[in-house]
mmCIF file of C-alpha atoms and ligand atoms in Angstrom:
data_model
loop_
_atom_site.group_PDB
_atom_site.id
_atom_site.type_symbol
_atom_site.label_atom_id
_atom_site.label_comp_id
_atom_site.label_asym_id
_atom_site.label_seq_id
_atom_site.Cartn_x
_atom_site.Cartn_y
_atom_site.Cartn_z
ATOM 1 C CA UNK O 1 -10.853 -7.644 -2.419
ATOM 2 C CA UNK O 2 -7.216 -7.857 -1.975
ATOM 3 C CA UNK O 3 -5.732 -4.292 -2.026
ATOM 4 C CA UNK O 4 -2.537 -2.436 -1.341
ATOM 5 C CA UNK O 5 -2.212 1.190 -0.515
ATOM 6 C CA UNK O 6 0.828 2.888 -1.331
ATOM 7 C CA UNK O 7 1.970 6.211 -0.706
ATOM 8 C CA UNK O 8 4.098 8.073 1.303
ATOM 9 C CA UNK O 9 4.459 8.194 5.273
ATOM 10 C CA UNK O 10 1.883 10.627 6.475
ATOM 11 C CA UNK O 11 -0.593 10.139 3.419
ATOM 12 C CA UNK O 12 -3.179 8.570 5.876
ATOM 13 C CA UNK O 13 -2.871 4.899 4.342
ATOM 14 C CA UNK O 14 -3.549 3.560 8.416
ATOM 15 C CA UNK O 15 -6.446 5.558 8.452
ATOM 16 C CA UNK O 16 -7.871 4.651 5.490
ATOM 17 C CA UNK O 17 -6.870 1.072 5.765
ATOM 18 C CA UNK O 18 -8.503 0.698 8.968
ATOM 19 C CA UNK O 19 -12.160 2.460 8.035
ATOM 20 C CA UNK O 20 -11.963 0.090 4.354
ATOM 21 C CA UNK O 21 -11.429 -2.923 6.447
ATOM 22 C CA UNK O 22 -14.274 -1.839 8.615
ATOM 23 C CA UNK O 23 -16.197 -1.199 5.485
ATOM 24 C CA UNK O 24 -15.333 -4.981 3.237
ATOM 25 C CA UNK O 25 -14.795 -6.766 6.893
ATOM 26 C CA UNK O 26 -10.959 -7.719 5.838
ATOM 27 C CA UNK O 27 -7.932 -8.497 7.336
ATOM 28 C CA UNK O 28 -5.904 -4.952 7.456
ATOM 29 C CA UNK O 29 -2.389 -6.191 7.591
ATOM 30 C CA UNK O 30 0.441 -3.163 8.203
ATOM 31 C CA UNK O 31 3.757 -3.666 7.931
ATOM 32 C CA UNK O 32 4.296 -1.063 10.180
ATOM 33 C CA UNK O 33 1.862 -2.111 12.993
ATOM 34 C CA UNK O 34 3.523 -5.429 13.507
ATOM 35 C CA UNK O 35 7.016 -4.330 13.153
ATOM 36 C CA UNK O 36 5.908 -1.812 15.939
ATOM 37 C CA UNK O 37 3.930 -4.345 18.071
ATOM 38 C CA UNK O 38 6.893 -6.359 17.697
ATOM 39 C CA UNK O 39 9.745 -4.014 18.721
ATOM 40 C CA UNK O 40 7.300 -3.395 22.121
ATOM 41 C CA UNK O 41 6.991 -6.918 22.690
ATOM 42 C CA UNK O 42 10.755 -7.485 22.297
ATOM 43 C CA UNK O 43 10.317 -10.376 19.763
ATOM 44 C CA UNK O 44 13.651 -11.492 17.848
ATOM 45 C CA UNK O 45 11.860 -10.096 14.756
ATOM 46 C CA UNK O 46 11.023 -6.931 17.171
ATOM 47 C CA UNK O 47 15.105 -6.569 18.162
ATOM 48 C CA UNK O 48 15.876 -7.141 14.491
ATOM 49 C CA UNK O 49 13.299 -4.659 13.238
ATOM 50 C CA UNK O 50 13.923 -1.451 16.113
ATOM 51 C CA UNK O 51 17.356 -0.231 14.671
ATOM 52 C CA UNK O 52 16.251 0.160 11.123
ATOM 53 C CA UNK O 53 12.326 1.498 12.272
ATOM 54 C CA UNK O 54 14.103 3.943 14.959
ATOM 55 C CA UNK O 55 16.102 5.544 12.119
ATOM 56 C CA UNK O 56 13.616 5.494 9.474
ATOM 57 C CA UNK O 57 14.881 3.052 7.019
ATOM 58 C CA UNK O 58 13.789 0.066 5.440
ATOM 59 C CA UNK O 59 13.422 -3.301 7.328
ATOM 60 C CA UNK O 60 15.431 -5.574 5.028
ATOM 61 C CA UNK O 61 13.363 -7.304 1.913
ATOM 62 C CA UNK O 62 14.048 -11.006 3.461
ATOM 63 C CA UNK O 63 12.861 -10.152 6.940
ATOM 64 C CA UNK O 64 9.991 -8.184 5.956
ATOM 65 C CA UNK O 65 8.826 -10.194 2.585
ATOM 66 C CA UNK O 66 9.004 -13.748 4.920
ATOM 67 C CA UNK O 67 7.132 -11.937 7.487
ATOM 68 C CA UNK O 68 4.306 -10.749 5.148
ATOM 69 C CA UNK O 69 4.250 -14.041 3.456
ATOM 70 C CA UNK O 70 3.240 -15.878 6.639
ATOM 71 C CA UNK O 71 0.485 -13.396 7.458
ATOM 72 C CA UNK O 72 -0.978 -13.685 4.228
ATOM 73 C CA UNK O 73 -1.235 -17.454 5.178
ATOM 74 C CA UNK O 74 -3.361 -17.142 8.054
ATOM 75 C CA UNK O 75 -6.845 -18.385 7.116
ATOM 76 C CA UNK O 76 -8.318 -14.780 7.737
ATOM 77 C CA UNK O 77 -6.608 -13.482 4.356
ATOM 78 C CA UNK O 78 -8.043 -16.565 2.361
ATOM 79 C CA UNK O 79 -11.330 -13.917 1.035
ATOM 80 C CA UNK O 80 -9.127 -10.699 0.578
ATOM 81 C CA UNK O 81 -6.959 -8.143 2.854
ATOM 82 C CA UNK O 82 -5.802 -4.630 2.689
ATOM 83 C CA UNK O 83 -2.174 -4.446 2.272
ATOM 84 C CA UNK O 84 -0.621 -1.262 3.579
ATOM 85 C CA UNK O 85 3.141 -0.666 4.111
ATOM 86 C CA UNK O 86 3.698 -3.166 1.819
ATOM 87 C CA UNK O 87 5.203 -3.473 -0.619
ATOM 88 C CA UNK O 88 7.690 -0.847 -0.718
ATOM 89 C CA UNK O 89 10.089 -2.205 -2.779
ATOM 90 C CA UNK O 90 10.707 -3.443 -6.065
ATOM 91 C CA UNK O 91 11.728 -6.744 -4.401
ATOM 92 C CA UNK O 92 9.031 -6.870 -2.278
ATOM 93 C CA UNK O 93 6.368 -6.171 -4.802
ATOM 94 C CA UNK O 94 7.719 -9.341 -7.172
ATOM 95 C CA UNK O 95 7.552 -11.533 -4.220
ATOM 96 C CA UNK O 96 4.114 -10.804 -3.475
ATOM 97 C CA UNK O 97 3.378 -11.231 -7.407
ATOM 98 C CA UNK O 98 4.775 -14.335 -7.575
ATOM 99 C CA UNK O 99 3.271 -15.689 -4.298
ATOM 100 C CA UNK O 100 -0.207 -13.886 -5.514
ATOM 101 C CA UNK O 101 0.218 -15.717 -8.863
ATOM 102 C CA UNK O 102 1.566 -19.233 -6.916
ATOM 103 C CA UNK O 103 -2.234 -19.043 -5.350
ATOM 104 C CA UNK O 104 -3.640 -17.778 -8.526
ATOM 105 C CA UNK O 105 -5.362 -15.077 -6.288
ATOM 106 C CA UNK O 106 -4.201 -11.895 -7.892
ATOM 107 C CA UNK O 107 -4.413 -8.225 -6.841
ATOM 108 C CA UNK O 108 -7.214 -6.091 -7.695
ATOM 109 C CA UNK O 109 -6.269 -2.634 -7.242
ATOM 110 C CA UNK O 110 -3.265 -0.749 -6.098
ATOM 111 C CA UNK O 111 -3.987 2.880 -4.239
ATOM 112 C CA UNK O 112 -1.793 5.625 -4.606
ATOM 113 C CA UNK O 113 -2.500 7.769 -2.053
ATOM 114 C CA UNK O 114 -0.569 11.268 -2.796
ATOM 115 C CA UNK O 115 -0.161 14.846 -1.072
ATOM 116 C CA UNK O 116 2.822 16.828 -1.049
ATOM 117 C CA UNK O 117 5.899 16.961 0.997
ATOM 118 C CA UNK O 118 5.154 20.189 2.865
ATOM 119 C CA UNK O 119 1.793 18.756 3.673
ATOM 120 C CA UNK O 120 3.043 15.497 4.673
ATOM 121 C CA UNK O 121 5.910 16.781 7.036
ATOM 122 C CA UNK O 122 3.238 18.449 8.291
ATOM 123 C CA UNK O 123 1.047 16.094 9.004
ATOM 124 C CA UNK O 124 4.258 13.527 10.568
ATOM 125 C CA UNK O 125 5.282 16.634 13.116
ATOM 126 C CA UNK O 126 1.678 16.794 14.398
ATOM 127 C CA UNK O 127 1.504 13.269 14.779
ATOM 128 C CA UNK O 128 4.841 12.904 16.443
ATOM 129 C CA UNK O 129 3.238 15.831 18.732
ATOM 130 C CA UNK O 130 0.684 13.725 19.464
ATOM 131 C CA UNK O 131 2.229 9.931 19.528
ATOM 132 C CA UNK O 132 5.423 9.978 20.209
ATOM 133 C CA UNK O 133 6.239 7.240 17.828
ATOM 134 C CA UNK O 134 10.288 6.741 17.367
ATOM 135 C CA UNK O 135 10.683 7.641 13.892
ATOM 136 C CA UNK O 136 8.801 10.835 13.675
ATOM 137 C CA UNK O 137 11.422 13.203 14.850
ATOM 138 C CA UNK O 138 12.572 15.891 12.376
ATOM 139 C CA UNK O 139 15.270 14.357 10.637
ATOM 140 C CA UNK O 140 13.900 11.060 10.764
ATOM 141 C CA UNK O 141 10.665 12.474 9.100
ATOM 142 C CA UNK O 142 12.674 14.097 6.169
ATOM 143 C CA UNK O 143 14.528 10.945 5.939
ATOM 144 C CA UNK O 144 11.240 8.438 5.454
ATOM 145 C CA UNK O 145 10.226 10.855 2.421
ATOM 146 C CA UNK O 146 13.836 10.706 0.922
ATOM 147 C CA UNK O 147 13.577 6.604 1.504
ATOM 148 C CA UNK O 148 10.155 6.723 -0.515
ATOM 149 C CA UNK O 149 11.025 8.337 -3.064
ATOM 150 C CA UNK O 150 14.276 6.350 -3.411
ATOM 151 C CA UNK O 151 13.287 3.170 -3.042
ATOM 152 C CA UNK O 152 8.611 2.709 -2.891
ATOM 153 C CA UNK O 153 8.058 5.454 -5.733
ATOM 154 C CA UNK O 154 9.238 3.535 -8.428
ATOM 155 C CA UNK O 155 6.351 1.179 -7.684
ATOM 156 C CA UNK O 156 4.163 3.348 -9.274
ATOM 157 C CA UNK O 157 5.471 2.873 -12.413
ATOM 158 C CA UNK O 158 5.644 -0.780 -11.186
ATOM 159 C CA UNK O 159 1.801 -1.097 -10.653
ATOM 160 C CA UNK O 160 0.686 1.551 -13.507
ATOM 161 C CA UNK O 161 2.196 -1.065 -16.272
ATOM 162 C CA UNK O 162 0.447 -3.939 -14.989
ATOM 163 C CA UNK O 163 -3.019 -1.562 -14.864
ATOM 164 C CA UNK O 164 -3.568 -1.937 -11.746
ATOM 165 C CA UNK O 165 -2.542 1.483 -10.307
ATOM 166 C CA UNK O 166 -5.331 3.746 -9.382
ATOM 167 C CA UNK O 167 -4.344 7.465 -8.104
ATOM 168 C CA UNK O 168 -5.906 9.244 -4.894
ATOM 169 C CA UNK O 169 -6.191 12.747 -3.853
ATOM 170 C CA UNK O 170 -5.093 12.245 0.057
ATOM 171 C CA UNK O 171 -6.155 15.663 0.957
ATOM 172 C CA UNK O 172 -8.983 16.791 3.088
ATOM 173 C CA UNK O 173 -11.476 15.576 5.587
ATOM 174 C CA UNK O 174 -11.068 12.018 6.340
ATOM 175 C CA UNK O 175 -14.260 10.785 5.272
ATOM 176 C CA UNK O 176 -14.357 12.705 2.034
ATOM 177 C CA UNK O 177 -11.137 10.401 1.193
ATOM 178 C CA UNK O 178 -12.873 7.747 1.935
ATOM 179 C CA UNK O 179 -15.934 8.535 -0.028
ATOM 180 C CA UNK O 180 -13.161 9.069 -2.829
ATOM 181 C CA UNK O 181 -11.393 5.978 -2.574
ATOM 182 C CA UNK O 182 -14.575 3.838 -2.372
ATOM 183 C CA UNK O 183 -15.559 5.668 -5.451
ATOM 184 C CA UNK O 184 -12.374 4.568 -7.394
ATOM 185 C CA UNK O 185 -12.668 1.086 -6.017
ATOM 186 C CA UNK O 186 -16.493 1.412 -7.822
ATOM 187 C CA UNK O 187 -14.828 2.396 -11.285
ATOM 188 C CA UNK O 188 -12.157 -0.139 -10.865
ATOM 189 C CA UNK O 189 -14.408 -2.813 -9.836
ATOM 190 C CA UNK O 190 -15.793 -2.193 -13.508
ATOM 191 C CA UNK O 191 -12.071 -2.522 -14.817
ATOM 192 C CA UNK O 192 -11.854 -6.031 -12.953
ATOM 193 C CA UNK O 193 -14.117 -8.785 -13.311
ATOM 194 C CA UNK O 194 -14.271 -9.985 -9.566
ATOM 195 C CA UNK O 195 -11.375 -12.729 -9.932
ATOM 196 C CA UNK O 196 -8.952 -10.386 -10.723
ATOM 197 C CA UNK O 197 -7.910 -11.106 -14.688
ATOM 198 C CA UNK O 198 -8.461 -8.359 -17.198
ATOM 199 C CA UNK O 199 -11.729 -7.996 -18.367
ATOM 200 C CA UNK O 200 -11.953 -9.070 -22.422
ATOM 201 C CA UNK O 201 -12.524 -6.008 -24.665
ATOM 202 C CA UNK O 202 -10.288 -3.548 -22.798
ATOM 203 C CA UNK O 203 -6.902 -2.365 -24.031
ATOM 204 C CA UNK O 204 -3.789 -2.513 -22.056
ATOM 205 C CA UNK O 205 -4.004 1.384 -22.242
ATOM 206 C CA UNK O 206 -7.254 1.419 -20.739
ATOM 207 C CA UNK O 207 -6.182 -0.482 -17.952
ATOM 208 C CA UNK O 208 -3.339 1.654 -16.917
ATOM 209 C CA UNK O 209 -5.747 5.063 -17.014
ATOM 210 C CA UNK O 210 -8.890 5.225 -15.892
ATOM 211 C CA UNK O 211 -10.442 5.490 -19.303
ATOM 212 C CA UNK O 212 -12.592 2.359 -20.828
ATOM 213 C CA UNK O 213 -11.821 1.663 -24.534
ATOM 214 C CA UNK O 214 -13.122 -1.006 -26.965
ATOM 215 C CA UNK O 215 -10.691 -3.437 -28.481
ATOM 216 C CA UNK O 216 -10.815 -1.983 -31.747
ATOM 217 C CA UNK O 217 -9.390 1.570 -30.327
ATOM 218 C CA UNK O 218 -6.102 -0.243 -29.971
HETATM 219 P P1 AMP F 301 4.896 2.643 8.603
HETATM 220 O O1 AMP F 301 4.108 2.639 9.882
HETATM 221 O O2 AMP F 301 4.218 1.890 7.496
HETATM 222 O O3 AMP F 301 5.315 4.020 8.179
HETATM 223 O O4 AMP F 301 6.241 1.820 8.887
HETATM 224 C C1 AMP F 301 7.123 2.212 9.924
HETATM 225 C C2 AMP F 301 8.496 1.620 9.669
HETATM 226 O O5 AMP F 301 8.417 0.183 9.623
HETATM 227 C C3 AMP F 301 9.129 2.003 8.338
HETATM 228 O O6 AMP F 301 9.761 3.277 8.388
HETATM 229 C C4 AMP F 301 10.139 0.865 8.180
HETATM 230 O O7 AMP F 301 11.234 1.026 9.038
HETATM 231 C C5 AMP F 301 9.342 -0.328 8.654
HETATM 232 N N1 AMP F 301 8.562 -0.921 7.566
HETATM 233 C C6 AMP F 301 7.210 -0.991 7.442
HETATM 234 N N2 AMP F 301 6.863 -1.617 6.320
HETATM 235 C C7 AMP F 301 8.016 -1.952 5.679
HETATM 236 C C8 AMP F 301 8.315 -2.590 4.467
HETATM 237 N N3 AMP F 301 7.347 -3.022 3.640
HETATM 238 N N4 AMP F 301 9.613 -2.759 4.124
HETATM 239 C C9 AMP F 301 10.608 -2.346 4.951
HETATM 240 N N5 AMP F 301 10.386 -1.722 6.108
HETATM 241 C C10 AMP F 301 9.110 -1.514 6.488
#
């Protein structure tokens, strides 16, 4: 399967992505994760990243979109990964498409994991309680959401016209999301016929919901 989660910070996309990787035994590649292992390490890519992860903003498209690119390279992503992080811009998400479509391995399914802001700040202040991490102080927090919405929302509409977009309650027990998102993967799996092209017989409407129509209902 190759998947990408999308959603806000604090929607529980690392969590997920790392039990679903568990569960299909892929590559979970985040964004986030390497820009953070990298900034510890004190890579070049680590000293470029830290200014724009310590304030909450966006790594720029170049840096981060050749940086993906060569992960997705490694032999491990060859059967499938779980994007997550990325893409989270416009920019970003035609560069995978067109490197996606250059290996004529598209994408199978986008998540959009959603939950409101209140609930998401606070779920960021507990973790930044708990980890520490640079970017989850107050402002910082508030910040990330205003970047999201700014700049990763419109990705939505992005990934809903291409049908690929499916929608995810990410509120509640942990493994009740997951039980949900496997579930959606199920239904979509019936949207997608395993190689990732649209299935004959299905209308371009019944891609982008989650109904099924026949051809004629076009
Ligand atoms: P995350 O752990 O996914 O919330 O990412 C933490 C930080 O890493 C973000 O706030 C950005 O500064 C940076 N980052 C991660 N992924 C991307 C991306 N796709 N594009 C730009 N910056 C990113």
């Amino acid at each position: 399967m190759r998947i990408v989660l999308l959603g806000p910070p604090g929607a529980g996309k690392g969590t997920q992505a790392t039990r679903l990787a568990n569960h299909f035994q892929c590559p979970h590649v985040s964004t986030g994760d390497i820009f953070r292992a990298n900034v510890a390490e004190g890579t070049p890519l680590g000293q470029t990243a830290k200014e724009y992860v310590d304030r909450g903003d966006l790594v720029p498209d170049e840096v981060v979109i050749a940086m993906v690119m060569e992960r997705l390279g490694a032999p491990d992503c060859e059967s499938g990964f779980l994007l997550d992080g990325f893409p989270r811009t416009v920019a970003q998400a035609e560069a995978l498409d067109r490197r996606l479509a250059d290996m004529d391995t598209p994408l199978h399914v986008v998540l959009c994991f959603e939950a409101d802001d209140d609930e998401l700040f606070r779920r960021l202040a507990g973790r930044s309680a708990q980890l520490g991490r640079s970017d989850d102080g107050e402002a910082t927090i508030r910040h990330r959401l205003e970047v999201y919405a700014s700049k990763t929302r419109p990705l939505v509409d992005y990934y809903m016209h291409r049908g690929l977009l499916d929608l995810v309650d990410a509120v509640g027990q942990v493994e009740d999301i997951t039980v949900r998102i496997l579930e959606v993967l199920r239904v979509a799996g019936y949207r997608r016929n395993g190689n990732g092209h649209r299935r004959p017989g299905l209308t371009r409407a019944a891609w982008s919901g989650r109904i099924h129509a026949p051809r004629t209902a076009r």
